[in-house]
Short mmCIF file of C-alpha atoms in Angstrom, two decimals:
data_model
loop_
_atom_site.label_atom_id
_atom_site.label_comp_id
_atom_site.label_asym_id
_atom_site.label_seq_id
_atom_site.Cartn_x
_atom_site.Cartn_y
_atom_site.Cartn_z
CA MET L 28 -27.30 -1.98 -7.28
CA GLN L 29 -26.27 -3.58 -4.17
CA GLN L 30 -26.64 -7.27 -5.67
CA GLN L 31 -24.33 -6.23 -8.47
CA GLN L 32 -21.44 -4.57 -6.30
CA GLN L 33 -21.39 -8.06 -4.02
CA ALA L 34 -21.06 -9.79 -7.35
CA PHE L 35 -18.65 -7.19 -8.58
CA GLN L 36 -16.70 -7.70 -5.74
CA ALA L 37 -16.68 -11.61 -5.30
CA ARG L 38 -15.34 -12.08 -8.87
CA LEU L 39 -12.46 -9.80 -8.24
CA GLN L 40 -11.59 -11.75 -5.09
CA SER L 41 -11.73 -14.85 -7.47
CA LEU L 42 -9.46 -13.54 -9.65
CA GLY L 43 -6.84 -12.84 -6.97
CA GLN L 44 -3.70 -10.97 -7.53
CA ALA L 45 -0.86 -10.70 -10.20
CA SER L 46 2.92 -11.26 -8.91
CA PRO L 47 5.12 -8.29 -10.06
CA SER L 48 6.73 -10.59 -12.02
CA GLU L 49 3.17 -11.48 -14.21
CA ILE L 50 2.28 -7.94 -14.29
CA GLN L 51 5.38 -7.07 -16.03
CA VAL L 52 5.42 -9.97 -18.39
CA LEU L 53 1.84 -8.63 -19.70
CA LEU L 54 2.74 -5.18 -19.70
CA GLU L 55 6.08 -6.51 -22.07
CA LYS L 56 3.60 -8.22 -24.17
CA ARG L 57 0.99 -5.50 -25.15
CA GLU L 58 0.64 -4.01 -28.27
CA ILE L 59 2.31 -0.39 -28.61
CA VAL L 60 -0.14 1.78 -30.45
CA GLN L 61 -0.09 5.58 -31.16
CA PRO L 62 -2.02 7.59 -28.49
CA GLU L 63 -5.39 9.21 -29.63
CA THR L 64 -5.17 12.37 -31.60
CA ASP L 65 -7.04 14.43 -28.32
CA LEU L 66 -4.14 13.65 -25.88
CA SER L 67 -1.85 16.55 -25.92
CA PRO L 68 1.87 15.22 -25.60
CA GLU L 69 1.87 16.53 -21.93
CA MET L 70 -0.85 14.28 -21.36
CA VAL L 71 0.70 11.34 -22.87
CA ALA L 72 4.05 11.87 -20.84
CA ARG L 73 2.12 12.24 -17.65
CA PHE L 74 0.29 9.20 -18.16
CA GLN L 75 3.39 7.25 -19.16
CA LYS L 76 5.16 8.46 -15.82
CA ARG L 77 2.33 7.52 -13.94
CA ILE L 78 2.60 3.87 -15.50
CA ARG L 79 6.24 4.22 -14.77
CA ASP L 80 5.72 4.87 -11.29
CA ALA L 81 3.05 2.85 -10.60
CA SER L 82 5.34 -0.44 -11.71
CA THR L 83 8.35 0.83 -9.65
CA PRO L 84 8.47 -1.65 -6.42
CA LYS L 85 8.08 0.40 -3.51
CA ARG L 86 10.76 -0.05 -0.65
#
């Protein structure tokens, strides 16, 4: 388990971080699909708000 965790951490470090502009470009390219039928409209709205809040630059 520890070896797997170390390999995962090494992989994360090798990938680096995406810039906010790179993230925005990828989000704009994503396919828009209908939510899972098990998700209520309230849950979908909460998820969408969390995504918006997370993508808003912090000052």
